[in-house]
Short mmCIF file of C-alpha atoms (C1' of nucleotides) in Angstrom, two decimals:
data_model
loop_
_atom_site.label_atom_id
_atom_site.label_comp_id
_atom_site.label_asym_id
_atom_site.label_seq_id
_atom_site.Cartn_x
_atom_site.Cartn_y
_atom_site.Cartn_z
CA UNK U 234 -24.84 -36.53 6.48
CA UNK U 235 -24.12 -36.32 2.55
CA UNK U 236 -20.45 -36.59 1.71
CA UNK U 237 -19.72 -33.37 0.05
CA UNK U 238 -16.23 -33.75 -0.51
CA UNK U 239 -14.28 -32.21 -3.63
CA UNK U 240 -10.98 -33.40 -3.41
CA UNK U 241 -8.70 -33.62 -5.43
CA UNK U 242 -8.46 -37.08 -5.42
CA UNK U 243 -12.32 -38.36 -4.93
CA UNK U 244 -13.16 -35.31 -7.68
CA UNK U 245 -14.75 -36.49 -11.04
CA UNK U 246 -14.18 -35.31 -14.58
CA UNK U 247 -16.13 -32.69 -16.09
CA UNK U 248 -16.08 -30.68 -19.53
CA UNK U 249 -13.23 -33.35 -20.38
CA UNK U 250 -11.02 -32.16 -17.30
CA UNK U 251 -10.46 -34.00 -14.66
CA UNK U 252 -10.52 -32.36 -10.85
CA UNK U 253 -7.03 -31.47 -10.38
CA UNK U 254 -6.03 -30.30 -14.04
CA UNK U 255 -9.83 -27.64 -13.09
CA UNK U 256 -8.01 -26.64 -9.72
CA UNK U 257 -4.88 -25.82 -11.41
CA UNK U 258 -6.92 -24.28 -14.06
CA UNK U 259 -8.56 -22.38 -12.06
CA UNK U 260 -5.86 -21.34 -9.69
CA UNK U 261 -4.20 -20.22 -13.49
CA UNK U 262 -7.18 -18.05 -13.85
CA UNK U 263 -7.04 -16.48 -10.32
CA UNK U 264 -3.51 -16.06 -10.37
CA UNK U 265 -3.75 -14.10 -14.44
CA UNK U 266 -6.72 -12.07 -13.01
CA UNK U 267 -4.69 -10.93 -9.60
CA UNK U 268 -1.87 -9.97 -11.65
CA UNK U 269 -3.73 -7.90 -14.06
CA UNK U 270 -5.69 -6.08 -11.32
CA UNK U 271 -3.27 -5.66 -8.74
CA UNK U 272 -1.01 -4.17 -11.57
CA UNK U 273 -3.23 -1.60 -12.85
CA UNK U 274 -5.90 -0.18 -9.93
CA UNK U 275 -3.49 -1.81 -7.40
CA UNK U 276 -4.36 -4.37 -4.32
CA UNK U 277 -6.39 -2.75 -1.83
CA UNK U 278 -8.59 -1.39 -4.78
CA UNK U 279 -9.13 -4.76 -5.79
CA UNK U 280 -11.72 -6.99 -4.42
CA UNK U 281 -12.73 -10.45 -4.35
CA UNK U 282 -15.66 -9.89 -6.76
CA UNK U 283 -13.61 -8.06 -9.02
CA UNK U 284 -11.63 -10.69 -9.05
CA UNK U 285 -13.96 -13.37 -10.29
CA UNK U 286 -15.45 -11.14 -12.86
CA UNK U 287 -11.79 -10.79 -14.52
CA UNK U 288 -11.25 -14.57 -14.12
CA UNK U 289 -14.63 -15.82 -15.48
CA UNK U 290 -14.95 -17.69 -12.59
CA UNK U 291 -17.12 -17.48 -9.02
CA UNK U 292 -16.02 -16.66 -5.40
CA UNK U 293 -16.43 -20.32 -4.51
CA UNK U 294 -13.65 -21.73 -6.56
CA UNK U 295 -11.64 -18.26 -5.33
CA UNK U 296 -12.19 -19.61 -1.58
CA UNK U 297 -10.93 -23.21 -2.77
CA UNK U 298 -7.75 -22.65 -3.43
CA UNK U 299 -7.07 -19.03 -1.78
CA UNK U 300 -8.07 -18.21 1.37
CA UNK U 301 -8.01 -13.93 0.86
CA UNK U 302 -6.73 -11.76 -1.71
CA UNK U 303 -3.64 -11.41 0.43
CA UNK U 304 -3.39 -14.98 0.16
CA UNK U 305 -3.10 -14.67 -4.14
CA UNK U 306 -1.07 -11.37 -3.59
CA UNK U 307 1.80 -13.58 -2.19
CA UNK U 308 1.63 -16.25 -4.97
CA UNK U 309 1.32 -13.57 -7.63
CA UNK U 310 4.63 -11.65 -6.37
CA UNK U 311 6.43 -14.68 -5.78
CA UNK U 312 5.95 -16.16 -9.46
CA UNK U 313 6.60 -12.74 -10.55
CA UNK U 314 10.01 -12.39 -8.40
CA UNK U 315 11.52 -15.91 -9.38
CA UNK U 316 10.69 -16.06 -12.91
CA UNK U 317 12.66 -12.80 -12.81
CA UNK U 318 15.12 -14.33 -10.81
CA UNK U 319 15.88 -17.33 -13.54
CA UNK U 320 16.36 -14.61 -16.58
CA UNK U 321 18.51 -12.73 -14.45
CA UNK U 322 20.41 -15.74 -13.57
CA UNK U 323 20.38 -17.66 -17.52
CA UNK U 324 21.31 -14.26 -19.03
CA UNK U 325 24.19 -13.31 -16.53
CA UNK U 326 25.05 -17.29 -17.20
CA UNK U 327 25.03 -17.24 -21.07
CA UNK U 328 27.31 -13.76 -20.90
CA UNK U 329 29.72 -15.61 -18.82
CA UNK U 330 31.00 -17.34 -22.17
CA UNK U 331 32.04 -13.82 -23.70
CA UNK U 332 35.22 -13.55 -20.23
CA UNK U 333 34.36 -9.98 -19.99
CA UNK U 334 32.96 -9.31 -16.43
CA UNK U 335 31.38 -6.04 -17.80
CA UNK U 336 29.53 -7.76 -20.26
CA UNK U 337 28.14 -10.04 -17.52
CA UNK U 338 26.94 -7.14 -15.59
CA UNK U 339 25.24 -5.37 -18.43
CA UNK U 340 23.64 -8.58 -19.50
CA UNK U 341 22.17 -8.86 -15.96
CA UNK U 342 21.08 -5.38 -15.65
CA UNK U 343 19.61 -5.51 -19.46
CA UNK U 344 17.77 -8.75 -18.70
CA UNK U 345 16.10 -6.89 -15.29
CA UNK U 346 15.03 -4.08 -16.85
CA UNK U 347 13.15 -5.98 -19.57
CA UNK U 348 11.09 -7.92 -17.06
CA UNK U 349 10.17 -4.77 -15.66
CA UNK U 350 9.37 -2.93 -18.38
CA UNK U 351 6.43 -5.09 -18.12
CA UNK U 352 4.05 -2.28 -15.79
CA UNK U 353 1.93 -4.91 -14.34
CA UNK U 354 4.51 -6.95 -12.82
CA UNK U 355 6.60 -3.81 -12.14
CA UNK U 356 3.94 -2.39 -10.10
CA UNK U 357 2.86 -5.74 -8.09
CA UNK U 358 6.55 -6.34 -6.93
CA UNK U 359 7.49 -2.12 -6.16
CA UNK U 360 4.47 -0.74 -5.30
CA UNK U 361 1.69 -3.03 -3.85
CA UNK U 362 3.16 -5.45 -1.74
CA UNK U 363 5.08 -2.85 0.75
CA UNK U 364 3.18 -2.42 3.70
CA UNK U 365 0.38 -4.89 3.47
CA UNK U 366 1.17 -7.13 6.59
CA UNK U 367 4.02 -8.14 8.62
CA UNK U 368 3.96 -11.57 6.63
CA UNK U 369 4.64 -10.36 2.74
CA UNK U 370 7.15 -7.69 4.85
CA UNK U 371 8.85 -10.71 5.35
CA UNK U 372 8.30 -12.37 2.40
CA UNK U 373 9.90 -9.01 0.68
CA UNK U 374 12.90 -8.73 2.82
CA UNK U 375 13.97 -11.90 2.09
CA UNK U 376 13.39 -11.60 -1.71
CA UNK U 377 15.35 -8.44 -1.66
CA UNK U 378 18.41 -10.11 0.42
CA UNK U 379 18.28 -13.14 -2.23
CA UNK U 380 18.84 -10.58 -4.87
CA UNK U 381 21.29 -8.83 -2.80
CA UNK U 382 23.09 -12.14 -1.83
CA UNK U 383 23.00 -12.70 -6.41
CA UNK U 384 24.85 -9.50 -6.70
CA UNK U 385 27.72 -10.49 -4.03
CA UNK U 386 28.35 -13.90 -5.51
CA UNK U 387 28.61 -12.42 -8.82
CA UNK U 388 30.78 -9.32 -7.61
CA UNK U 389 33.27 -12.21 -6.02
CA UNK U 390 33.45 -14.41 -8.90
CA UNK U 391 34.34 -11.13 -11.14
CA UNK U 392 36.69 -9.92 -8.92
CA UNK U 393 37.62 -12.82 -6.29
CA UNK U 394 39.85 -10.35 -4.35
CA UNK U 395 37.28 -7.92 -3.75
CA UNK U 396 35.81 -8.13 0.28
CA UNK U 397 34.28 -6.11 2.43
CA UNK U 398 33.90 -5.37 6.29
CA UNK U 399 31.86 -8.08 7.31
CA UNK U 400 28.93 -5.74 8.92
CA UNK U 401 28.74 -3.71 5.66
CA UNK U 402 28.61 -6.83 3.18
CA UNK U 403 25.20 -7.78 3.53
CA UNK U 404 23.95 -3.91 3.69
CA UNK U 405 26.19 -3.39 0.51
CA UNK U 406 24.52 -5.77 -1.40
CA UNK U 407 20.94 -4.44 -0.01
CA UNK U 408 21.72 -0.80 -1.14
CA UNK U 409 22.82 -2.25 -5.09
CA UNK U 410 19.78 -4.03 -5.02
CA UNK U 411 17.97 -0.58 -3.65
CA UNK U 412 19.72 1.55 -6.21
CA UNK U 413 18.31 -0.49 -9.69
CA UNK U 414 15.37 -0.85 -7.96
CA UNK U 415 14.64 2.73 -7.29
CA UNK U 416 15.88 3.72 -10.65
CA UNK U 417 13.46 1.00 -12.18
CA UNK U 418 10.99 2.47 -10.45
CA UNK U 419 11.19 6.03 -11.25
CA UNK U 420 11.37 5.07 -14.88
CA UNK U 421 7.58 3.16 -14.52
CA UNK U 422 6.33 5.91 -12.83
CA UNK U 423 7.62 7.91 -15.34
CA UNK U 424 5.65 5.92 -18.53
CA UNK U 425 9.47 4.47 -19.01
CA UNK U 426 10.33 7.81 -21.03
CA UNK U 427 14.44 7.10 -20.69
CA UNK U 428 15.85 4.27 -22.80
CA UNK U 429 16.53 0.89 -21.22
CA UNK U 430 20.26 1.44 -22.09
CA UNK U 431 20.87 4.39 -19.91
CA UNK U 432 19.11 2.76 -16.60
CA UNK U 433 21.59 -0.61 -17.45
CA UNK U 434 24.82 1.46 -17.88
CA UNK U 435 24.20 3.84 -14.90
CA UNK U 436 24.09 0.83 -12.52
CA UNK U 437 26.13 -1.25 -14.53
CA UNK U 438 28.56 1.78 -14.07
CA UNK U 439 28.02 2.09 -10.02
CA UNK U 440 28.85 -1.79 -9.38
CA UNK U 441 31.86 -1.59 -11.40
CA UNK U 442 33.02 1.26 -9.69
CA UNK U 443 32.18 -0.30 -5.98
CA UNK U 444 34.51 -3.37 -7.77
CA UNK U 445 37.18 -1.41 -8.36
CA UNK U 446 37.78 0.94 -5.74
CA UNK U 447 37.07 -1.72 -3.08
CA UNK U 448 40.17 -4.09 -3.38
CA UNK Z 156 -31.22 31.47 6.63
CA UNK Z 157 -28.76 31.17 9.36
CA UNK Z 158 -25.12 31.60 8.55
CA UNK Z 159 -23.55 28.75 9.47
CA UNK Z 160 -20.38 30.67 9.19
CA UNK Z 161 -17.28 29.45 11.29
CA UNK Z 162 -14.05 30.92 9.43
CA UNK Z 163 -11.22 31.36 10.64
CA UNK Z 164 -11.90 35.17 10.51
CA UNK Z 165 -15.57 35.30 11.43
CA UNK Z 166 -15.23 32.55 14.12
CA UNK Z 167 -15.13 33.98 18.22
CA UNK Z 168 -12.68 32.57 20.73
CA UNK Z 169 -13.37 29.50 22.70
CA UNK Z 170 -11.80 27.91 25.38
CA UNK Z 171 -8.97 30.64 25.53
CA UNK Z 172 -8.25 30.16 21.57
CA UNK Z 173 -8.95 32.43 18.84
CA UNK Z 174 -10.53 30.43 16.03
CA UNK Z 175 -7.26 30.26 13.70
CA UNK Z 176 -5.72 28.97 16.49
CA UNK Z 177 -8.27 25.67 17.15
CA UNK Z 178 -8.09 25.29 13.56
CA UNK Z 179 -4.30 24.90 13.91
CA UNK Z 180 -4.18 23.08 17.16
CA UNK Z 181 -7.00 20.54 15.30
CA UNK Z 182 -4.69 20.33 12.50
CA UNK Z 183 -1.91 18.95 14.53
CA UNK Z 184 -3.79 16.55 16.37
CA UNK Z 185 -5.18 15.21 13.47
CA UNK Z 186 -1.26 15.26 11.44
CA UNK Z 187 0.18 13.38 14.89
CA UNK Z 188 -2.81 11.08 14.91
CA UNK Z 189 -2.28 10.35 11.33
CA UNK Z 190 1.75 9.71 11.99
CA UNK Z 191 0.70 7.41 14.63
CA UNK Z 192 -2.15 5.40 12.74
CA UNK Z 193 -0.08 5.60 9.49
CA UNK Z 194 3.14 4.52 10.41
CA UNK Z 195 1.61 1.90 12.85
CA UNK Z 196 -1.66 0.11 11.73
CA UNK Z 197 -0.88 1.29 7.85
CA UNK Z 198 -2.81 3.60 6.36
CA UNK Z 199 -5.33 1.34 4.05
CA UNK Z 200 -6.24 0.26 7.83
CA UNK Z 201 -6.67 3.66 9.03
CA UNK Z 202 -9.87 5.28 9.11
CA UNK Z 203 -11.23 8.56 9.72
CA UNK Z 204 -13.26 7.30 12.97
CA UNK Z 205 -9.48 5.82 14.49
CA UNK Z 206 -8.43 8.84 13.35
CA UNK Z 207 -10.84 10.78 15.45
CA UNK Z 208 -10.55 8.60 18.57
CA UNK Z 209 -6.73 9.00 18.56
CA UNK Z 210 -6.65 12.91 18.17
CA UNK Z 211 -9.65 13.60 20.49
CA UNK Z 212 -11.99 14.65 18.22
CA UNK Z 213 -15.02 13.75 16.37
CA UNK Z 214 -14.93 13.86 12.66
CA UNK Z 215 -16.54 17.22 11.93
CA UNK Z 216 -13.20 19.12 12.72
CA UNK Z 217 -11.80 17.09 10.49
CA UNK Z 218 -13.32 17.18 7.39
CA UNK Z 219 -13.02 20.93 8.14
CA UNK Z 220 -9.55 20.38 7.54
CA UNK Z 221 -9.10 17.52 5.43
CA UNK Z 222 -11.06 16.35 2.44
CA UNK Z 223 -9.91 12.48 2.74
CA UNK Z 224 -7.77 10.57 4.83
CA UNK Z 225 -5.71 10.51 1.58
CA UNK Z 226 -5.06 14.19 2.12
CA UNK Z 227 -4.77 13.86 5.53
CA UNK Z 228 -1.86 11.36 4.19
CA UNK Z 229 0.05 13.42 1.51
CA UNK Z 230 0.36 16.14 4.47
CA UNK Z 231 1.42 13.66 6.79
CA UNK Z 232 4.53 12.63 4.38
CA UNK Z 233 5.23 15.86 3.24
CA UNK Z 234 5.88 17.09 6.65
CA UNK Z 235 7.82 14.15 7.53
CA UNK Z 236 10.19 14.32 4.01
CA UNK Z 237 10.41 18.15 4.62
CA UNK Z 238 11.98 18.28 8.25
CA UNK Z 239 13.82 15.05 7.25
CA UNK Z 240 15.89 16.91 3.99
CA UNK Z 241 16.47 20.00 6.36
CA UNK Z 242 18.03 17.86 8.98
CA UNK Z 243 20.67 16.68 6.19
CA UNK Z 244 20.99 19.21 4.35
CA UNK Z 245 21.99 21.05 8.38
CA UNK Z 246 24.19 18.41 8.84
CA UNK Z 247 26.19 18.56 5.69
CA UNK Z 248 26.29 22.32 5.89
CA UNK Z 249 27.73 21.99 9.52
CA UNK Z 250 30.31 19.71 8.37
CA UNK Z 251 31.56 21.65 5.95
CA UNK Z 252 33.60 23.28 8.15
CA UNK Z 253 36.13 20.84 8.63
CA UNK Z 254 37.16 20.66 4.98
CA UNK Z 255 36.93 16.86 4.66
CA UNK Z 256 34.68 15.69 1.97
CA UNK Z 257 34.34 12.33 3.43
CA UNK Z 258 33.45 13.28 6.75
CA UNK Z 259 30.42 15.90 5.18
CA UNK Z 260 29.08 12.44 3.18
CA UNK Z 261 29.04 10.52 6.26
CA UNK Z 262 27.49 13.39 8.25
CA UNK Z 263 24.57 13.98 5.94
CA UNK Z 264 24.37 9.88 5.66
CA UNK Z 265 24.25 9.62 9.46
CA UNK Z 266 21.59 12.82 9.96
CA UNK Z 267 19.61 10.92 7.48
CA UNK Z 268 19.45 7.42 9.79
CA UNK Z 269 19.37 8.95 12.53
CA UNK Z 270 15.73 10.93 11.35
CA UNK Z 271 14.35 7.43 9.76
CA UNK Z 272 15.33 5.50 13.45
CA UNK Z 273 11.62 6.53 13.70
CA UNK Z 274 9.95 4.01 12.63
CA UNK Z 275 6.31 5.77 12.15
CA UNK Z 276 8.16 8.25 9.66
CA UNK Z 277 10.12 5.43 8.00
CA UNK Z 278 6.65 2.88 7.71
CA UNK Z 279 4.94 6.16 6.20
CA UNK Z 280 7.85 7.71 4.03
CA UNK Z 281 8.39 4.42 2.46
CA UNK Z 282 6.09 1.38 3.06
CA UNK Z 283 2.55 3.51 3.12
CA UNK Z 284 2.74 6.16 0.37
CA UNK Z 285 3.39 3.88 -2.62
CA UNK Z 286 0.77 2.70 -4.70
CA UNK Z 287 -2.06 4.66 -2.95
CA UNK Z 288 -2.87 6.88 -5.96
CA UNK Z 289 -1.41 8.60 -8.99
CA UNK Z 290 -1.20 11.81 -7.51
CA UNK Z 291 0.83 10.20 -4.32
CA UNK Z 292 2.96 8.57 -6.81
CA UNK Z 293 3.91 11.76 -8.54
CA UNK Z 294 4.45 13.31 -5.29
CA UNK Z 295 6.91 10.85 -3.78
CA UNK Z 296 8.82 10.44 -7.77
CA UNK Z 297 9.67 14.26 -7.04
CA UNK Z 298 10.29 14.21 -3.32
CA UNK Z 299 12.81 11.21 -4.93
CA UNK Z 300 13.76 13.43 -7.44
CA UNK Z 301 15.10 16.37 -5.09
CA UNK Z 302 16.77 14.17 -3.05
CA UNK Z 303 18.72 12.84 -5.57
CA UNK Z 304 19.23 16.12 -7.21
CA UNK Z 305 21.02 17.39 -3.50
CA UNK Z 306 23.53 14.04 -4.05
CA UNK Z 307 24.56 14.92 -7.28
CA UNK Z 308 24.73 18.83 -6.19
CA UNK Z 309 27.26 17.47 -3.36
CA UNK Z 310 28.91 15.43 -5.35
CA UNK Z 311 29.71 18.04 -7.75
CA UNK Z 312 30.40 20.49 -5.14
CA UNK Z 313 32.89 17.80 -3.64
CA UNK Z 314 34.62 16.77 -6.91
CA UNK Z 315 34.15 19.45 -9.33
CA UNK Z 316 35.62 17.89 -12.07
CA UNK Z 317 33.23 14.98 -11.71
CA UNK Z 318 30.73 14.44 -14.45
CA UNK Z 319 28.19 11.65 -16.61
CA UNK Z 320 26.62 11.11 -19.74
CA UNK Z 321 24.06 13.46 -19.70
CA UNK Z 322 21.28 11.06 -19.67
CA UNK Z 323 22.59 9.18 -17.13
CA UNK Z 324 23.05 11.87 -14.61
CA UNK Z 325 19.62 11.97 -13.39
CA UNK Z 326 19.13 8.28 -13.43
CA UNK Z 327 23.11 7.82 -11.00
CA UNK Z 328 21.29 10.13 -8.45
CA UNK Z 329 18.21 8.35 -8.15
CA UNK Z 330 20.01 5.50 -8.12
CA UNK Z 331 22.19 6.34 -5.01
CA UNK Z 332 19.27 7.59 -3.12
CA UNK Z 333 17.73 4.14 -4.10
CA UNK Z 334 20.31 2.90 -2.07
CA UNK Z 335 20.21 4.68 0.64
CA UNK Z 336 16.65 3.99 1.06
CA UNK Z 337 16.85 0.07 0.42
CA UNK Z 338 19.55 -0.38 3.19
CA UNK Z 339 17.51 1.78 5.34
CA UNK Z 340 14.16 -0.30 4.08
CA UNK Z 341 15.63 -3.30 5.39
CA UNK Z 342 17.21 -2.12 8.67
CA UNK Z 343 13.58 -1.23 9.70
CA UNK Z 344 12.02 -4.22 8.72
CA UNK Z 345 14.94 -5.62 10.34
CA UNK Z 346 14.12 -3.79 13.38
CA UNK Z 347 17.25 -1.36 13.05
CA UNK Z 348 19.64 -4.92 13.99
CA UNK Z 349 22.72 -3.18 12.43
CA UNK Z 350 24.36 -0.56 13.53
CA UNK Z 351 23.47 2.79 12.30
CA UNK Z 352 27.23 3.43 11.27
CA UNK Z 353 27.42 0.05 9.51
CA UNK Z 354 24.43 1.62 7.55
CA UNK Z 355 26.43 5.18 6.85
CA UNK Z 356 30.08 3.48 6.13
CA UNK Z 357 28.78 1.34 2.96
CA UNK Z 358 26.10 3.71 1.64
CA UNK Z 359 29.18 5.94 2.15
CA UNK Z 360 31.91 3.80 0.38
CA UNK Z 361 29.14 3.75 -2.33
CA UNK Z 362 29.06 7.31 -3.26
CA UNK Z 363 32.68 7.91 -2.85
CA UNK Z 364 33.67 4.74 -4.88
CA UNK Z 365 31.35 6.08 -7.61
CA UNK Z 366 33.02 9.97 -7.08
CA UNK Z 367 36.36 8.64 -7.05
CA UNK Z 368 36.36 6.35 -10.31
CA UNK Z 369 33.82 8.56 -12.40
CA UNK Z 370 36.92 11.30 -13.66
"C1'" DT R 104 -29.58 37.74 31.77
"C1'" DA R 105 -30.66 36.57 26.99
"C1'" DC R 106 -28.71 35.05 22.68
"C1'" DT R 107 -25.37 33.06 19.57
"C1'" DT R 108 -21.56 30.10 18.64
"C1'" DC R 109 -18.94 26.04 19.49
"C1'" DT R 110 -18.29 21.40 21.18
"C1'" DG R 111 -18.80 16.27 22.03
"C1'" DA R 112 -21.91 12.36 21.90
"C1'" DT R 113 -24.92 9.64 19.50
"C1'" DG R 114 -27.29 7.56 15.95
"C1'" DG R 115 -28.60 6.88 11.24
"C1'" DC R 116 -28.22 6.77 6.13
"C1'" DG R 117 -26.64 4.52 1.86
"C1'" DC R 118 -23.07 1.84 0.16
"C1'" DT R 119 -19.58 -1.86 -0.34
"C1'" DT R 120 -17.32 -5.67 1.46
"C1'" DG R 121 -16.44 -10.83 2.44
"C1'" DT R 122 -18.91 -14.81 2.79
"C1'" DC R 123 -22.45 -18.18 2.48
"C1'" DG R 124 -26.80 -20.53 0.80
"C1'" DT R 125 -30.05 -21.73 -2.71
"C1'" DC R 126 -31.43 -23.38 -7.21
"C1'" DA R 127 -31.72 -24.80 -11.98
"C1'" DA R 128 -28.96 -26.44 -15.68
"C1'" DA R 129 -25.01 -29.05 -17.43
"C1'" DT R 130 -22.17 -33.15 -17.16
"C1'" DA R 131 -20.52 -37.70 -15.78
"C1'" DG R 132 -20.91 -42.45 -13.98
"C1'" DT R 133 -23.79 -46.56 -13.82
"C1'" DA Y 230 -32.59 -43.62 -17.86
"C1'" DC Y 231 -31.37 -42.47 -13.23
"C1'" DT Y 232 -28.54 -40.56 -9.77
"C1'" DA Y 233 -24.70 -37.80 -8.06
"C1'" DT Y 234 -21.60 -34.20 -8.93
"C1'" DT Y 235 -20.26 -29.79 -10.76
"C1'" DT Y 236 -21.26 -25.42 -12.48
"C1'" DG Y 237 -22.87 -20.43 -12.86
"C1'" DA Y 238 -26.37 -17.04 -11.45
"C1'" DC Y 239 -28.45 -14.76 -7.96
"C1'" DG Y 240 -29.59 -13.11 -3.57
"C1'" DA Y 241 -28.98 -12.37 1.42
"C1'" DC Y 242 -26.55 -11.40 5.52
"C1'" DA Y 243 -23.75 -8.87 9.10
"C1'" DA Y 244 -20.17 -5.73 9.50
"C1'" DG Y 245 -17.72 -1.70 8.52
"C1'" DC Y 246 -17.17 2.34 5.89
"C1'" DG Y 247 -17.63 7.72 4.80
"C1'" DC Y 248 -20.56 11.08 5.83
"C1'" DC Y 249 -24.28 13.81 7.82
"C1'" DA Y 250 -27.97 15.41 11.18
"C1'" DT Y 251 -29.49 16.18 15.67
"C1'" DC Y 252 -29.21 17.71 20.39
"C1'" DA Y 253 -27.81 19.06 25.05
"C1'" DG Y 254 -24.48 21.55 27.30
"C1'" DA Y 255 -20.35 24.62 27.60
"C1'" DA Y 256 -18.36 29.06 26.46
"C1'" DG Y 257 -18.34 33.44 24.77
"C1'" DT Y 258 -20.99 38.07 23.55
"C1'" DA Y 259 -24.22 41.80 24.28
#
DNA sequence: TACTTCTGATGGCGCTTGTCGTCAAATAGT
DNA sequence: ACTATTTGACGACAAGCGCCATCAGAAGTA
């Protein structure tokens, strides 16, 4: 009955680390190796062996800190998704100084787009995560409605007067989100041939004409 | 040296069916099978032994038919988008008739709900067919594509006067069908809460909003 | 009736997967 | 120096996969 307990805690140093700056190493590794293979031959292509081969490290550290590959798949698109989140938020934020309410919307848009002209990430958050389980369905949905939700807030604070049946709000926000989305995706399945500008003023140009005519 | 013939042309009847007729009825099972497995289990869960059981038949027939249960997949969509555009582009031809550009929107919008209340089509159209493979992705960028093409073609027809910066054109379509299909994403991972009018009236308010203001 | 074609059932082949165990070498604590 | 921990390399295992071959019986054809 050896004790054969690697905690965190009761862990040792080794190679000058000690155990919890390896796990997070580690986890580091994982999580750089999931996004570069999930991006490129996709999720269900990619396998836990792959996976340790593009991290330098073996399965049993992988089954330390993840339990599957849908397990990293979450972690990977939720990084992804909220470090997108915070540029989208500082850049709509720092345009806010300029008073112009257009500006603020292009600076959004413009800040989106450039996340996403990055393929990998692009192709995790569009393209592999739909349709894996009921659980990152979830976990989707409600990224998508937080976006949504960004879009409303920002539409009120531009135009405060501007309100909608209560039914349709939510589904309005949904179907803005829907419409850069799908426009951002066409563009990286099309090798990104348009310029950034256009996708940024044809949505910029659909929420500012929802704004308007809805008063 | 046997021939091991069975074409559709050298094949005999059997069981009251000429042999282009099996072949047929084989392909169907094997299509409503795949709806079923597809839009159910998903289709990187799907394989060609479920496949089998749930037609009633045993895998010879179909790899007679079908090289993969990737082909068996692009099929499976095709048929699905297909009947799906004819229904709207039925409806909005029907509503013509009464002269009210609004109402033809909304009636298109609402044949178009009404098709995806099926959740099978709507896991397939939309969860299942992204990310599987390039040639998938190129198919569903152009099934995207002509969608968004029959907006603008509607728009146009309704406000003839109504045009975009060239590069953006393209890009405004997409985007509106991008819209459409996030609202409609989210009402079936919602399990179709709303109201399907709730779902036509803002998509609606959308396009006309963006009709209305771009002179 | 004899012969050929078609069908469903069954099992097997080679391969890949997730997962676990073993073992020698490297490192750290005492 | 001695012991315990940590590491990477390697192999093994059952399970499931696509795919193929075989075989008895049903259904047509002559």
């Amino acid at each position: 009955m050896k004790k054969v307990k690697q905690n965190t805690e009761t862990g040792r140093t080794y190679g000058g680390e000690s155990a919890a700056d390896r796990l997070a190493r580690q986890r580091r590794q994982f999580m750089d190796a999931g996004l570069e293979l999930f991006g490129t031959i996709g999720y269900r292509a990619t396998t836990v062996r792959m996976l340790c081969k593009q991290a330098g490290l073996i399965d049993r550290y992988f089954y330390k800190t993840f339990h599957d590959t849908e397990d990293l798949l979450v972690e990977v698109y939720t990084e992804a998704v909220d470090q997108i989140k915070d540029k989208v938020i500082l850049a709509i934020a720092e345009a806010a100084d300029l008073g112009n309410p257009e500006l603020q919307i292009n600076a959004g848009l413009d800040a989106f787009f450039t996340a996403y002209e990055n393929a990998r990430v692009a192709r995790v958050c569009w393209l592999e995560v739909l349709g894996v389980s009921p659980r990152i369905d979830a976990l989707y949905t409600s990224r998508i409605q937080d976006f949504g939700d960004l879009l409303l807030l920002q539409g009120k604070a531009i135009k405060p007067s501007w309100s909608l049946p209560e039914e349709e709000t939510r589904i309005t926000g949904i179907a803005l989100v829907g419409a850069i989305i799908q426009s951002a995706m066409q563009w990286l399945l099309d090798d990104y041939r348009s310029p950034r500008a256009a996708l940024v003023n044809a949505n910029s140009r659909l929420i500012r004409s929802l704004l308007e005519s809805g008063q």
